[in-house]
């Protein structure tokens, strides 16, 4: 298990958080220290162990296809950072990959 | 200054001896007097409180009774309460008004509880001291220079300082138990899946649980009984009958086996702290319990395991805070820069750290080595507990290695993470666990004795048995509640 | 016995070398449920913006998803209709990425353990041949909100901002992924039409491309015939009808051929179809790999099926459209386009089948149903099955014609009357004496009258203008109030005209 330097700038991009160069360095050091601690997991014999998928095993928890009242639109849009009539208004979407 | 428990308050209101409204007014006055100094609350809900009290009083006059009639409730501010500011102690949600109420909270309100306000926490429940709040500072009522613990610091301080009779906290790696230990109250984390997470703003989905913070184990049992049970709005709640815990409280521990964890040897602790726990174990024996040694060989891997799984889940859970639909927006030239600047400005350092490490642990090329491996370690830890509980009915250990530390004492993140050493393994295994007061120790350089908590943990779904054992211990250990918090200097007009 | 003839594929040459087109199709199909995938908001098209939303589908803090049992059942049904495997264990995963129409900035989807695996779609082509395309998988996910962009042409490029409506966010989506088995535009369209027909018949989806309940992307590449390695593919998006898909494919094939013939290289990319211009444009390079950081969604439980559950669901499927189609083409000997028309008009298949059951004359039945009845349906804005002409009545009519009791002219008149007033053709014919006259003597009598009354025409005929015969037959028909057997009438006229003279 590699505990190389974490590429903080790349990860911050994935997580959509702008970081200053000073922050990149600071977090890099702090997260590096955590990863060193985490490296201890390499010692555990997990070859034949199943990863925990659920803490309490259950299956087929579902709901019926029955409508339930929706939220009132004014309540919904009142909290919007920006709205335009009945819509949420968001900045222009350039260069965003989906 | 003896205080009324929730059980006593409800009894007296239901009997018509006191009115919920008068109790609520006094509670709000007490908060006004004290909270300037304690800082437990971020938002007070006076209007909601008075309206709820009036409703309870009217219904009681009509012959109804409520299990929590008139009981003042403080709610950690990561739980949604409709029409109320809900912030997670973060700038990114400052000003957000929740349009719905968390199921667990609603169940208590339906039982007659009075919502007094929303309490402070480490931002998004990430922290062990409450220092990571972006919106306020909460102090430990026992020593204002010290942290109350976290992340449920505000809820714990409110109960400890008499600013609420009961409180709700949330526990992901110890966030109810550790602050409860630091402030000498009872803090209980039920089995994962027992209490609905609908309306609890998610930190780590497979670990978060809501639980009661109270002055007695009986009150914790009462609140748990009212909150627990399947919720159709939360697919992870278990479809399993809740055996009420309140009727199961016991007075002694004859026939009970208490597991003492080999890996949690007391010799690692400071002498005064060690003495408190040695006494606690002896007190368990005096009640008739048989102490047996159990092993949790993988417990030491708990922190490493937790600090991969929890951040991974939180990195995904917190993606929704993007400035588009609610909360803070820092407008950029386009949507991409808006995301980046909003999240940079809105999240504090600890939240950023966890999002970054979590994103990394899930990212391509690292997913198997980090996230999957941690989930495998988790399986081993859970298996350790299952094996241990074959030999005992409950495990006893310290809730924390030392009492509350001073502000800024744990500036290095990893040193803070180590505060959860004794609580994280139980969270990973999903087992029920609580902290109950067990004594005091005076930290070096101080003259104020600080509380310590005994952590008791039980097998999955064994809340009734666990709370029964905790109650017996509590009843036999008056020394743990012998002290009072120092006088609070009234600050008029606060909040 | 009809055809499993290999459709003759036109040879595609690139600089003289035979090439083949290799295509796979990915469709997103909205499921026909009352409510969304993970919450109880209504699943309807065309509602006022942001009125069918709640904390869950808006991705509000603290909200949690709970899966819609009906959506799961419909998707499994879709898989079973195409012989897919239903694994015993299936789960939901989070697909993490940021976009303004994504309420949680992750989509709940399925990564490595989808609800169905494998399967095959069989289809009939217009030339009577049969084709097939294997499915890789069908999985369940949630739809995103819908954004409109504030720009002159509504495109993202050059927009100042966008507006988002979350009504669609959380609607249950099936993603159907095919293997790259498709070789022609006709096959692609037939594949899509088969999906649509099947999903509509089984109540799985309305499949209306114009409403967005079906969206599809085509992956297309070329390679020399005989090569097993795939060529570089382009992904084509933005087609809004099946015809559009066909046109886009043809255009893209031509583009790729031109690139290869000029010695260029195909770039792996996403291309958008421009309907107006009739070409595809580069949208973005597919080389930008996305790190979706898939992991199992901790808020949801896995879905597990016991073999008995799957067997029961398979048994409840009923007859599938492809089975009906095959019966129409192979047993009833209908032409593929006739069979498709019968199957694709609501209620028409049942109507047709009821007619054939009673008269055992599929060709006659289909000719009436697709001919006169469909024309009347159009004129009166009434679907055939809702008209007053019952399958029993039509079957009677067919029998009457077969027995030569009435002629086709009478039949056509009767149809109109039955359409509007209902009733039994046999009874009407008896009551009104509309039976076809096929008695030679009777015909001869009328023929004699007509010839006597139309001396000029007789002269014209004898002078060589044989076309006048048609007019004379018409006169016989008129004289007989339409009941004369026209074939016999013509025969007797000829006999009289040629004889005397």
Coordinates of C-alpha atoms in Angstrom, one line a residue, chain B residues 134-454:
Chain B
X134 CA -17.3 28.4 12.8
X135 CA -20.1 30.1 14.6
X136 CA -19.4 30.1 18.3
X137 CA -17.3 29.0 21.2
X138 CA -18.6 26.6 23.9
X139 CA -16.7 26.2 27.1
X140 CA -16.6 23.4 29.6
X141 CA -18.9 24.4 32.5
X142 CA -16.5 22.7 34.9
X143 CA -13.5 24.8 33.8
X144 CA -14.1 27.6 31.3
X145 CA -10.5 27.3 30.1
X146 CA -11.2 23.9 28.8
X147 CA -13.1 22.4 26.0
X148 CA -16.4 20.7 26.6
X149 CA -15.4 17.9 24.2
X150 CA -17.0 17.3 20.8
X151 CA -18.5 17.1 18.5
X152 CA -21.7 17.4 20.6
X153 CA -20.1 20.0 22.9
X154 CA -23.0 22.4 23.0
X155 CA -25.6 19.8 23.8
X156 CA -23.4 18.4 26.6
X157 CA -22.6 21.9 28.0
X158 CA -26.3 22.8 28.0
X159 CA -27.3 19.8 30.1
X160 CA -24.2 20.1 32.4
X161 CA -24.9 23.8 33.0
X162 CA -28.6 23.3 33.7
X163 CA -29.6 25.0 30.5
X164 CA -31.7 22.0 29.4
X165 CA -33.0 18.9 31.1
X166 CA -32.2 16.7 28.2
X167 CA -30.3 17.1 24.9
X168 CA -29.8 15.3 21.6
X169 CA -26.4 14.7 20.3
X170 CA -25.0 12.7 17.5
X171 CA -22.1 10.2 17.7
X172 CA -20.0 9.1 14.8
X173 CA -16.7 8.1 16.5
X174 CA -17.4 9.2 20.0
X175 CA -19.1 12.6 19.6
X176 CA -21.7 12.0 22.4
X177 CA -19.6 9.8 24.7
X178 CA -16.4 11.8 24.9
X179 CA -18.0 15.2 25.6
X180 CA -20.4 13.6 28.1
X181 CA -17.3 12.2 29.9
X182 CA -15.7 15.7 29.9
X183 CA -18.7 17.3 31.4
X184 CA -20.0 14.7 33.8
X185 CA -23.3 13.8 32.2
X186 CA -24.7 10.7 30.6
X187 CA -24.2 10.3 26.9
X188 CA -25.6 7.3 25.0
X189 CA -25.0 6.1 21.5
X190 CA -27.5 3.3 20.5
X191 CA -26.8 0.4 18.1
X192 CA -26.4 1.7 14.5
X193 CA -29.8 1.6 12.9
X194 CA -31.9 1.9 16.1
X195 CA -32.6 5.6 15.7
X196 CA -33.5 7.3 12.4
X197 CA -31.0 9.5 10.7
X198 CA -33.6 11.3 8.6
X199 CA -33.0 15.0 9.3
X200 CA -29.6 14.4 10.8
X201 CA -27.2 16.2 8.5
X202 CA -24.9 13.4 7.4
X203 CA -21.3 13.2 8.3
X204 CA -20.5 9.5 7.9
X205 CA -23.6 7.6 6.9
X206 CA -22.5 4.2 8.1
X207 CA -21.5 5.5 11.5
X208 CA -23.7 8.4 12.5
X209 CA -26.3 7.8 15.3
X210 CA -28.4 10.2 17.3
X211 CA -28.5 9.7 21.0
X212 CA -29.6 11.2 24.3
X213 CA -27.5 13.4 26.6
X214 CA -29.0 13.5 30.1
X215 CA -28.2 13.8 33.8
X216 CA -29.2 10.2 34.6
X217 CA -29.2 6.8 32.9
X218 CA -33.0 6.5 33.5
X219 CA -33.6 9.7 31.6
X220 CA -31.4 8.4 28.8
X221 CA -33.4 5.2 28.7
X222 CA -36.7 7.2 28.6
X223 CA -35.5 9.3 25.7
X224 CA -34.0 6.3 23.8
X225 CA -37.3 4.3 24.2
X226 CA -39.2 7.2 22.6
X227 CA -36.8 7.7 19.7
X228 CA -35.9 4.2 18.7
X229 CA -37.6 2.1 16.0
X230 CA -37.9 1.8 12.3
X231 CA -38.5 4.9 10.2
X232 CA -39.7 4.5 6.7
X233 CA -37.8 7.7 5.7
X234 CA -34.4 6.0 6.6
X235 CA -33.7 2.7 4.9
X236 CA -30.9 1.9 7.4
X237 CA -33.1 1.8 10.4
X238 CA -33.6 -1.8 11.5
X239 CA -36.9 -3.6 11.4
X240 CA -36.7 -4.9 14.8
X241 CA -38.8 -4.5 17.9
X242 CA -37.5 -2.1 20.5
X243 CA -37.5 -3.7 23.9
X244 CA -38.1 -0.7 26.2
X245 CA -35.0 0.0 28.3
X246 CA -36.7 2.0 31.1
X247 CA -38.4 -1.0 32.7
X248 CA -35.1 -2.9 32.5
X249 CA -33.1 -0.8 34.9
X250 CA -31.5 -2.8 37.6
X251 CA -30.1 -2.1 41.1
X252 CA -27.3 -4.6 41.2
X253 CA -25.0 -6.5 38.9
X254 CA -25.3 -10.1 40.3
X255 CA -24.9 -12.6 37.5
X256 CA -23.5 -9.9 35.1
X257 CA -20.1 -10.4 33.4
X258 CA -18.2 -7.2 32.7
X259 CA -15.4 -7.5 30.1
X260 CA -12.2 -5.6 30.8
X261 CA -10.3 -5.1 27.6
X262 CA -6.8 -6.4 27.7
X263 CA -5.6 -3.8 25.1
X264 CA -7.1 -0.9 27.1
X265 CA -4.8 -1.5 30.1
X266 CA -5.1 1.3 32.7
X267 CA -1.3 1.4 33.2
X268 CA -1.1 3.7 30.2
X269 CA -3.0 6.4 32.1
X270 CA -1.9 9.2 34.4
X271 CA -1.9 7.9 38.1
X272 CA -4.9 10.0 39.3
X273 CA -7.0 9.0 36.3
X274 CA -5.9 5.4 36.6
X275 CA -7.0 5.3 40.2
X276 CA -10.5 6.6 39.2
X277 CA -10.9 3.7 36.7
X278 CA -9.5 1.1 39.1
X279 CA -12.1 2.2 41.6
X280 CA -14.8 2.1 38.9
X281 CA -14.0 -1.5 38.1
X282 CA -13.9 -2.3 41.8
X283 CA -17.4 -0.7 42.2
X284 CA -18.7 -2.9 39.4
X285 CA -17.4 -5.9 41.3
X286 CA -19.0 -4.7 44.5
X287 CA -22.3 -4.7 42.8
X288 CA -21.9 -8.3 42.1
X289 CA -20.4 -8.3 38.6
X290 CA -17.8 -10.8 37.6
X291 CA -15.0 -9.1 35.8
X292 CA -13.5 -11.1 32.9
X293 CA -10.7 -10.2 30.6
X294 CA -11.6 -9.9 27.0
X295 CA -9.5 -9.1 24.0
X296 CA -10.0 -6.6 21.2
X297 CA -6.8 -7.3 19.2
X298 CA -7.7 -5.0 16.4
X299 CA -8.8 -2.1 18.5
X300 CA -5.6 -0.3 17.9
X301 CA -6.4 -0.1 14.2
X302 CA -9.7 1.7 15.0
X303 CA -8.4 5.2 14.4
X304 CA -6.7 4.3 11.1
X305 CA -9.8 2.5 9.9
X306 CA -12.2 5.2 11.0
X307 CA -10.2 8.0 9.5
X308 CA -10.5 6.4 6.1
X309 CA -14.1 5.3 6.2
X310 CA -15.6 8.4 7.8
X311 CA -13.9 11.0 5.6
X312 CA -14.6 8.9 2.5
X313 CA -18.3 9.0 3.3
X314 CA -18.3 12.6 4.3
X315 CA -16.5 13.7 1.1
X316 CA -19.5 12.4 -0.8
X317 CA -22.1 13.6 1.8
X318 CA -20.7 17.1 1.8
X319 CA -20.6 17.5 -2.0
X320 CA -24.1 18.9 -1.9
X321 CA -22.9 22.0 -0.2
X322 CA -22.1 23.7 -3.5
X323 CA -23.7 27.1 -3.4
X324 CA -26.4 26.1 -6.0
X325 CA -29.6 25.4 -4.1
X326 CA -29.2 26.6 -0.5
X327 CA -26.7 28.1 1.9
X328 CA -23.7 30.2 1.1
X329 CA -22.7 31.1 -2.5
X330 CA -19.6 32.9 -3.4
X331 CA -20.3 33.8 -7.0
X332 CA -17.5 33.1 -9.5
X333 CA -17.2 33.7 -13.2
X334 CA -18.8 30.4 -13.9
X335 CA -20.2 27.4 -12.0
X336 CA -16.8 25.7 -11.5
X337 CA -15.2 28.6 -9.8
X338 CA -18.4 29.2 -7.8
X339 CA -18.1 25.7 -6.5
X340 CA -14.5 26.1 -5.6
X341 CA -14.8 29.5 -3.9
X342 CA -18.0 28.8 -2.1
X343 CA -16.5 25.6 -0.6
X344 CA -13.2 27.3 0.2
X345 CA -15.0 30.1 2.1
X346 CA -17.7 28.0 3.6
X347 CA -15.8 25.1 5.1
X348 CA -13.3 25.2 8.0
X349 CA -9.9 23.5 7.9
X350 CA -10.9 20.3 9.6
X351 CA -13.9 19.8 7.2
X352 CA -11.5 20.5 4.3
X353 CA -9.0 18.0 5.6
X354 CA -11.6 15.3 5.9
X355 CA -13.1 16.0 2.5
X356 CA -9.6 15.9 1.0
X357 CA -8.5 12.6 2.6
X358 CA -11.9 11.1 1.9
X359 CA -11.8 12.0 -1.8
X360 CA -8.3 10.6 -2.0
X361 CA -9.3 7.3 -0.3
X362 CA -12.0 6.9 -2.9
X363 CA -10.1 8.0 -5.9
X364 CA -9.1 5.8 -8.8
X365 CA -6.0 3.9 -8.0
X366 CA -6.4 4.2 -4.2
X367 CA -9.9 2.9 -3.6
X368 CA -8.8 -0.7 -3.0
X369 CA -5.7 0.2 -0.9
X370 CA -7.5 2.6 1.3
X371 CA -11.3 2.4 1.4
X372 CA -11.8 -1.3 0.8
X373 CA -8.9 -2.2 3.1
X374 CA -10.4 -0.1 5.8
X375 CA -13.8 -1.8 5.4
X376 CA -12.1 -5.1 5.7
X377 CA -10.4 -3.9 8.9
X378 CA -13.8 -2.9 10.1
X379 CA -15.1 -6.5 9.6
X380 CA -12.2 -7.7 11.8
X381 CA -13.0 -5.1 14.5
X382 CA -16.7 -6.1 14.5
X383 CA -15.7 -9.8 14.8
X384 CA -13.5 -9.0 17.8
X385 CA -16.5 -7.4 19.6
X386 CA -18.8 -10.4 18.7
X387 CA -16.2 -12.7 20.2
X388 CA -15.7 -10.6 23.3
X389 CA -19.5 -10.4 23.9
X390 CA -19.6 -14.2 23.9
X391 CA -17.7 -14.0 27.2
X392 CA -19.4 -11.0 28.8
X393 CA -22.6 -8.9 28.9
X394 CA -20.9 -5.5 28.7
X395 CA -17.5 -4.1 28.2
X396 CA -16.1 -1.4 30.6
X397 CA -13.3 1.0 29.8
X398 CA -12.4 4.6 30.0
X399 CA -14.4 6.9 27.7
X400 CA -11.3 9.0 27.3
X401 CA -7.7 8.8 28.4
X402 CA -7.7 12.0 30.3
X403 CA -10.1 14.8 31.3
X404 CA -11.0 17.8 29.2
X405 CA -8.0 19.6 27.8
X406 CA -7.4 23.3 27.4
X407 CA -8.4 25.2 24.3
X408 CA -5.8 25.0 21.6
X409 CA -4.0 22.2 23.4
X410 CA -4.5 19.7 20.5
X411 CA -3.6 21.9 17.5
X412 CA -2.1 19.0 15.6
X413 CA -5.0 17.1 13.9
X414 CA -3.7 13.6 14.5
X415 CA -3.3 14.3 18.3
X416 CA -7.0 15.3 18.3
X417 CA -8.0 12.2 16.4
X418 CA -6.4 10.1 19.2
X419 CA -8.9 11.5 21.7
X420 CA -11.4 9.0 20.1
X421 CA -9.3 6.0 20.8
X422 CA -11.7 4.3 23.2
X423 CA -14.9 5.3 21.4
X424 CA -14.1 4.6 17.7
X425 CA -14.0 0.8 17.8
X426 CA -17.6 0.7 19.2
X427 CA -18.8 3.0 16.4
X428 CA -17.1 0.8 13.8
X429 CA -18.7 -2.3 15.1
X430 CA -22.1 -0.5 15.5
X431 CA -22.6 -1.6 19.1
X432 CA -24.4 0.5 21.7
X433 CA -22.2 2.4 24.0
X434 CA -22.5 5.1 26.7
X435 CA -20.5 7.2 29.0
X436 CA -21.6 7.6 32.6
X437 CA -19.8 9.8 35.3
X438 CA -17.3 7.8 37.3
X439 CA -15.1 10.3 39.2
X440 CA -12.7 13.3 38.9
X441 CA -9.1 14.0 38.3
X442 CA -7.2 17.2 38.5
X443 CA -5.2 17.9 35.4
X444 CA -1.6 18.9 35.8
X445 CA -1.1 22.6 36.4
X446 CA -4.7 23.1 37.4
X447 CA -6.6 23.2 40.6
X448 CA -10.0 22.3 39.3
X449 CA -11.0 18.6 39.4
X450 CA -12.4 17.6 36.1
X451 CA -14.9 14.8 35.4
X452 CA -14.1 11.4 34.0
X453 CA -16.5 9.0 32.3
X454 CA -16.8 5.2 32.4

